[in-house]
Amino acid sequence: MPSKLSISKLDVLGEIFEQKEWPIDHDNGVSRFNKYVKMLESMSDHEQDMMLELTKRFMHIKYEDYFTILLDVVKKIIEENPQINQYYVLPALSKQDEAEGRLDKSSINLLYLFKGDELEEALGTDQIHFQVVKDKERLLKKEIKNNEKILIVDDFIGSGETIEESLDLYNINKDDGPDINNIIVLSLVAHMQGLSYLSKIDVSIYYGIVIHKGISDNFTGDTKDTYITLMKQIEDRIPKITEDNRFGYKQCEALLHMYRIPNNTFPIYWLHRNISPYKR
């Protein structure tokens, strides 16, 4: 049964926002803070308690933070691959993404950070080159030299499926495509579930931040069981919920918002119209 948010819980929510340096605007009806209040007031007392605990672990990565994270990952790649001075950069895409011309994919937005000279200046060298590929067919047919690598980039590895599909799209390890040893995957954030899934593929993966399942990997015993039951109750009330979306896509249980919120995040944060505090 829905319960109005108590003063004490409102204070806890305010503390979470302050600790995370999320803006609080009580007077703006559509502010993130007020959207969180609205979401919580659609829930029972116990559901509110759980959601506050989960929100303490929720991560916001702003687009303006992308370059800083990217730079750290690129430095790690360069350090561990000193013989490479030419990287050909491709976005992580599935065949369906490419067929539909999905220009809104976050991996495509990430390509802009490799253009211009900002990355070169931040690295302090003009001896390492990153070339965003315009003609992928030509690249995939060329012989990759010992000083070259293909860099497949994304902002987030969730289930790992998009990276797997990208390797298929780019004909990696096929007769007419590049060898897997010539590939490096770069992601700003990676979910442990996706990394485990991709471990079956012998490909180098570099990332800046790793995240885990919001309930299953953070809680144990009765608390974990109770939270799973409560989340199922919450999700049963979401009108457009599908089995694929429950507990986030592939049940990733993510607590993450980036340039846009991944569908691996618990759907109560983004799927329930007029209740969820985020949109996809």
Tab-separated table of C-alpha atoms in Angstrom:
chain	number	residue	atom	x	y	z
A	1	MET	CA	0.000	0.000	0.000
A	2	PRO	CA	1.478	3.390	-0.996
A	3	SER	CA	2.801	5.408	1.934
A	4	LYS	CA	3.551	9.123	2.139
A	5	LEU	CA	7.254	9.714	2.664
A	6	SER	CA	8.005	10.425	6.313
A	7	ILE	CA	10.152	13.362	7.401
A	8	SER	CA	12.918	10.985	8.483
A	9	LYS	CA	12.972	9.232	5.097
A	10	LEU	CA	12.860	12.566	3.303
A	11	ASP	CA	15.934	13.527	5.322
A	12	VAL	CA	17.676	10.277	4.321
A	13	LEU	CA	16.915	10.974	0.649
A	14	GLY	CA	18.278	14.503	1.042
A	15	GLU	CA	21.469	13.141	2.628
A	16	ILE	CA	21.926	10.717	-0.275
A	17	PHE	CA	21.578	13.553	-2.793
A	18	GLU	CA	24.014	15.744	-0.844
A	19	GLN	CA	26.611	12.986	-0.499
A	20	LYS	CA	26.410	12.249	-4.202
A	21	GLU	CA	26.353	15.966	-5.054
A	22	TRP	CA	23.095	15.610	-6.958
A	23	PRO	CA	21.203	18.913	-7.142
A	24	ILE	CA	18.171	19.371	-4.902
A	25	ASP	CA	15.405	21.703	-6.057
A	26	HIS	CA	12.298	21.439	-3.900
A	27	ASP	CA	10.412	24.107	-5.862
A	28	ASN	CA	10.848	22.471	-9.277
A	29	GLY	CA	8.113	19.863	-9.672
A	30	VAL	CA	10.100	17.906	-12.253
A	31	SER	CA	13.457	18.056	-10.474
A	32	ARG	CA	15.241	14.753	-9.961
A	33	PHE	CA	14.775	15.039	-6.203
A	34	ASN	CA	11.024	15.515	-6.472
A	35	LYS	CA	10.817	12.651	-8.974
A	36	TYR	CA	12.503	10.405	-6.426
A	37	VAL	CA	9.993	11.532	-3.798
A	38	LYS	CA	7.137	10.713	-6.178
A	39	MET	CA	8.575	7.260	-6.905
A	40	LEU	CA	9.035	6.481	-3.215
A	41	GLU	CA	5.515	7.627	-2.342
A	42	SER	CA	4.115	5.038	-4.761
A	43	MET	CA	5.575	2.342	-2.475
A	44	SER	CA	4.999	0.725	0.885
A	45	ASP	CA	7.189	1.520	3.904
A	46	HIS	CA	9.355	-1.579	3.422
A	47	GLU	CA	9.726	-0.917	-0.308
A	48	GLN	CA	10.778	2.658	0.471
A	49	ASP	CA	13.430	1.413	2.891
A	50	MET	CA	14.864	-0.914	0.262
A	51	MET	CA	14.843	1.721	-2.473
A	52	LEU	CA	16.696	4.157	-0.236
A	53	GLU	CA	19.350	1.500	0.407
A	54	LEU	CA	19.678	0.813	-3.327
A	55	THR	CA	19.803	4.504	-4.170
A	56	LYS	CA	22.768	4.903	-1.802
A	57	ARG	CA	24.592	2.643	-4.266
A	58	PHE	CA	23.225	4.305	-7.403
A	59	MET	CA	25.882	5.810	-9.680
A	60	HIS	CA	25.500	8.885	-11.900
A	61	ILE	CA	28.183	9.337	-14.550
A	62	LYS	CA	27.729	12.647	-16.324
A	63	TYR	CA	28.712	13.116	-19.951
A	64	GLU	CA	31.276	15.724	-18.867
A	65	ASP	CA	32.989	12.966	-16.838
A	66	TYR	CA	33.376	10.713	-19.872
A	67	PHE	CA	36.653	12.223	-21.044
A	68	THR	CA	38.345	11.857	-17.647
A	69	ILE	CA	37.394	8.183	-17.416
A	70	LEU	CA	38.299	7.596	-21.071
A	71	LEU	CA	41.720	9.158	-20.584
A	72	ASP	CA	42.520	6.832	-17.674
A	73	VAL	CA	41.511	3.771	-19.712
A	74	VAL	CA	43.475	4.916	-22.776
A	75	LYS	CA	46.588	5.463	-20.641
A	76	LYS	CA	46.248	1.922	-19.330
A	77	ILE	CA	45.932	0.558	-22.886
A	78	ILE	CA	48.997	2.483	-24.063
A	79	GLU	CA	51.046	1.376	-21.053
A	80	GLU	CA	50.233	-2.293	-21.611
A	81	ASN	CA	50.624	-2.140	-25.409
A	82	PRO	CA	53.838	-0.103	-25.881
A	83	GLN	CA	54.421	-1.423	-29.411
A	84	ILE	CA	51.121	0.035	-30.691
A	85	ASN	CA	51.003	3.602	-32.015
A	86	GLN	CA	47.979	3.384	-34.341
A	87	TYR	CA	44.458	2.632	-33.157
A	88	TYR	CA	41.476	2.365	-35.511
A	89	VAL	CA	38.348	3.252	-33.540
A	90	LEU	CA	34.958	1.611	-34.159
A	91	PRO	CA	31.713	1.872	-32.139
A	92	ALA	CA	30.218	-1.172	-30.437
A	93	LEU	CA	27.147	-2.010	-32.541
A	94	SER	CA	24.965	-4.972	-33.353
A	95	LYS	CA	23.964	-5.833	-36.916
A	96	GLN	CA	20.476	-4.551	-36.119
A	97	ASP	CA	21.891	-1.236	-34.866
A	98	GLU	CA	23.795	-0.781	-38.117
A	99	ALA	CA	20.864	-1.833	-40.310
A	100	GLU	CA	18.589	0.661	-38.529
A	101	GLY	CA	21.186	3.450	-38.703
A	102	ARG	CA	21.074	3.926	-34.935
A	103	LEU	CA	22.887	7.234	-34.598
A	104	ASP	CA	21.590	7.618	-31.038
A	105	LYS	CA	23.763	4.804	-29.714
A	106	SER	CA	26.007	5.900	-26.866
A	107	SER	CA	28.961	4.149	-28.487
A	108	ILE	CA	28.666	6.508	-31.466
A	109	ASN	CA	28.600	9.546	-29.172
A	110	LEU	CA	31.816	8.261	-27.600
A	111	LEU	CA	33.612	8.547	-30.958
A	112	TYR	CA	33.641	12.351	-30.651
A	113	LEU	CA	36.116	12.095	-27.776
A	114	PHE	CA	38.664	10.547	-30.140
A	115	LYS	CA	38.384	13.366	-32.690
A	116	GLY	CA	40.327	16.618	-32.624
A	117	ASP	CA	43.478	17.056	-30.551
A	118	GLU	CA	42.152	17.085	-26.972
A	119	LEU	CA	43.086	13.443	-26.336
A	120	GLU	CA	46.526	13.930	-27.879
A	121	GLU	CA	47.128	16.977	-25.688
A	122	ALA	CA	45.953	15.173	-22.537
A	123	LEU	CA	48.268	12.233	-23.305
A	124	GLY	CA	51.168	14.610	-23.888
A	125	THR	CA	52.312	12.919	-27.080
A	126	ASP	CA	51.669	13.057	-30.802
A	127	GLN	CA	53.187	9.616	-31.344
A	128	ILE	CA	49.969	7.707	-30.549
A	129	HIS	CA	47.233	8.047	-33.165
A	130	PHE	CA	43.519	7.345	-32.859
A	131	GLN	CA	41.607	7.287	-36.125
A	132	VAL	CA	37.801	7.106	-36.084
A	133	VAL	CA	36.998	4.755	-38.956
A	134	LYS	CA	34.751	6.045	-41.754
A	135	ASP	CA	35.119	3.106	-44.127
A	136	LYS	CA	34.905	-0.001	-41.969
A	137	GLU	CA	34.749	-2.365	-44.948
A	138	ARG	CA	38.124	-1.157	-46.142
A	139	LEU	CA	39.612	-1.401	-42.644
A	140	LEU	CA	38.327	-4.907	-42.041
A	141	LYS	CA	39.932	-6.140	-45.254
A	142	LYS	CA	43.339	-4.573	-44.627
A	143	GLU	CA	46.225	-6.379	-43.013
A	144	ILE	CA	46.634	-5.125	-39.453
A	145	LYS	CA	50.302	-4.387	-38.830
A	146	ASN	CA	52.268	-5.132	-35.672
A	147	ASN	CA	52.022	-1.497	-34.564
A	148	GLU	CA	48.235	-1.313	-35.084
A	149	LYS	CA	45.096	-2.341	-33.194
A	150	ILE	CA	41.355	-2.024	-33.771
A	151	LEU	CA	39.626	-0.359	-30.809
A	152	ILE	CA	35.930	-1.169	-30.304
A	153	VAL	CA	34.452	1.372	-27.893
A	154	ASP	CA	31.331	1.704	-25.759
A	155	ASP	CA	30.402	3.661	-22.671
A	156	PHE	CA	28.924	0.638	-20.861
A	157	ILE	CA	29.249	-3.137	-21.019
A	158	GLY	CA	26.085	-4.529	-19.445
A	159	SER	CA	25.170	-8.100	-20.343
A	160	GLY	CA	28.101	-8.301	-22.778
A	161	GLU	CA	25.860	-9.150	-25.727
A	162	THR	CA	26.519	-5.933	-27.678
A	163	ILE	CA	30.268	-6.519	-27.612
A	164	GLU	CA	29.769	-10.106	-28.760
A	165	GLU	CA	27.493	-8.892	-31.574
A	166	SER	CA	30.035	-6.209	-32.517
A	167	LEU	CA	32.723	-8.830	-32.988
A	168	ASP	CA	30.330	-10.659	-35.296
A	169	LEU	CA	29.406	-7.458	-37.167
A	170	TYR	CA	33.056	-6.639	-37.779
A	171	ASN	CA	33.841	-10.217	-38.902
A	172	ILE	CA	36.373	-10.713	-36.130
A	173	ASN	CA	38.062	-14.115	-36.264
A	174	LYS	CA	36.328	-14.947	-39.553
A	175	ASP	CA	38.124	-15.867	-42.766
A	176	ASP	CA	37.563	-12.411	-44.267
A	177	GLY	CA	38.053	-10.390	-41.072
A	178	PRO	CA	40.682	-9.343	-38.519
A	179	ASP	CA	42.132	-11.733	-35.970
A	180	ILE	CA	40.855	-11.426	-32.394
A	181	ASN	CA	44.408	-10.660	-31.265
A	182	ASN	CA	44.215	-7.374	-33.178
A	183	ILE	CA	41.175	-6.218	-31.207
A	184	ILE	CA	40.915	-4.217	-27.993
A	185	VAL	CA	37.542	-3.457	-26.391
A	186	LEU	CA	37.310	-0.209	-24.410
A	187	SER	CA	34.429	0.653	-22.107
A	188	LEU	CA	34.067	3.429	-19.557
A	189	VAL	CA	32.000	1.231	-17.230
A	190	ALA	CA	31.628	-2.558	-17.207
A	191	HIS	CA	29.205	-4.794	-15.337
A	192	MET	CA	30.829	-7.855	-13.787
A	193	GLN	CA	28.116	-10.028	-15.327
A	194	GLY	CA	29.058	-8.817	-18.817
A	195	LEU	CA	32.753	-9.335	-18.178
A	196	SER	CA	32.064	-12.883	-17.016
A	197	TYR	CA	29.946	-13.516	-20.112
A	198	LEU	CA	32.711	-12.237	-22.397
A	199	SER	CA	35.392	-14.286	-20.669
A	200	LYS	CA	34.546	-17.112	-23.095
A	201	ILE	CA	35.903	-14.882	-25.868
A	202	ASP	CA	39.646	-14.370	-25.888
A	203	VAL	CA	39.529	-10.606	-26.401
A	204	SER	CA	41.329	-7.843	-24.492
A	205	ILE	CA	38.903	-5.659	-22.532
A	206	TYR	CA	39.811	-2.426	-20.747
A	207	TYR	CA	37.393	-0.421	-18.590
A	208	GLY	CA	37.431	2.399	-16.069
A	209	ILE	CA	34.789	1.392	-13.523
A	210	VAL	CA	33.308	-2.004	-12.688
A	211	ILE	CA	29.834	-2.426	-11.167
A	212	HIS	CA	27.977	-5.388	-9.682
A	213	LYS	CA	24.399	-6.546	-9.172
A	214	GLY	CA	22.552	-4.084	-6.963
A	215	ILE	CA	20.835	-6.647	-4.728
A	216	SER	CA	22.409	-10.057	-5.316
A	217	ASP	CA	26.018	-8.857	-4.967
A	218	ASN	CA	25.489	-6.301	-2.197
A	219	PHE	CA	23.282	-8.138	0.280
A	220	THR	CA	23.167	-11.614	1.796
A	221	GLY	CA	20.866	-13.904	3.734
A	222	ASP	CA	17.400	-12.743	4.772
A	223	THR	CA	18.016	-9.172	3.612
A	224	LYS	CA	18.841	-10.333	0.092
A	225	ASP	CA	15.788	-12.623	-0.034
A	226	THR	CA	13.512	-9.887	1.305
A	227	TYR	CA	14.808	-7.316	-1.186
A	228	ILE	CA	14.307	-9.701	-4.102
A	229	THR	CA	10.715	-10.299	-2.997
A	230	LEU	CA	10.068	-6.559	-2.558
A	231	MET	CA	11.547	-5.738	-5.977
A	232	LYS	CA	9.348	-8.370	-7.620
A	233	GLN	CA	6.309	-6.714	-5.963
A	234	ILE	CA	7.390	-3.302	-7.259
A	235	GLU	CA	7.998	-4.580	-10.784
A	236	ASP	CA	4.624	-6.371	-10.864
A	237	ARG	CA	3.033	-2.917	-10.679
A	238	ILE	CA	4.922	-1.535	-13.702
A	239	PRO	CA	2.402	-1.562	-16.594
A	240	LYS	CA	4.837	-2.183	-19.473
A	241	ILE	CA	7.182	-4.594	-17.733
A	242	THR	CA	8.435	-7.534	-19.810
A	243	GLU	CA	10.366	-10.592	-18.715
A	244	ASP	CA	13.459	-9.186	-20.462
A	245	ASN	CA	13.268	-6.025	-18.351
A	246	ARG	CA	12.760	-7.608	-14.943
A	247	PHE	CA	15.651	-6.754	-12.611
A	248	GLY	CA	17.209	-4.985	-15.606
A	249	TYR	CA	18.018	-6.534	-18.967
A	250	LYS	CA	19.447	-10.043	-18.457
A	251	GLN	CA	18.788	-9.502	-14.728
A	252	CYS	CA	21.880	-7.328	-14.387
A	253	GLU	CA	20.359	-5.436	-11.417
A	254	ALA	CA	22.362	-2.358	-12.398
A	255	LEU	CA	22.218	0.883	-10.408
A	256	LEU	CA	23.595	3.205	-13.056
A	257	HIS	CA	22.780	6.311	-15.062
A	258	MET	CA	25.122	7.528	-17.795
A	259	TYR	CA	24.495	9.706	-20.884
A	260	ARG	CA	21.213	7.828	-20.822
A	261	ILE	CA	20.084	5.170	-18.415
A	262	PRO	CA	20.956	1.593	-19.494
A	263	ASN	CA	18.108	-0.909	-19.709
A	264	ASN	CA	20.251	-3.133	-17.449
A	265	THR	CA	19.258	-0.829	-14.579
A	266	PHE	CA	16.310	-1.901	-12.412
A	267	PRO	CA	13.255	-0.819	-14.470
A	268	ILE	CA	11.554	0.996	-11.583
A	269	TYR	CA	14.165	3.709	-12.126
A	270	TRP	CA	13.212	4.285	-15.786
A	271	LEU	CA	10.236	2.284	-17.113
A	272	HIS	CA	7.247	3.304	-14.983
A	273	ARG	CA	5.797	6.376	-16.678
A	274	ASN	CA	5.071	9.275	-14.287
A	275	ILE	CA	6.702	7.312	-11.444
A	276	SER	CA	10.277	6.575	-12.504
A	277	PRO	CA	12.821	9.369	-11.911
A	278	TYR	CA	14.656	8.756	-15.218
A	279	LYS	CA	13.735	8.324	-18.886
A	280	ARG	CA	15.273	6.250	-21.656
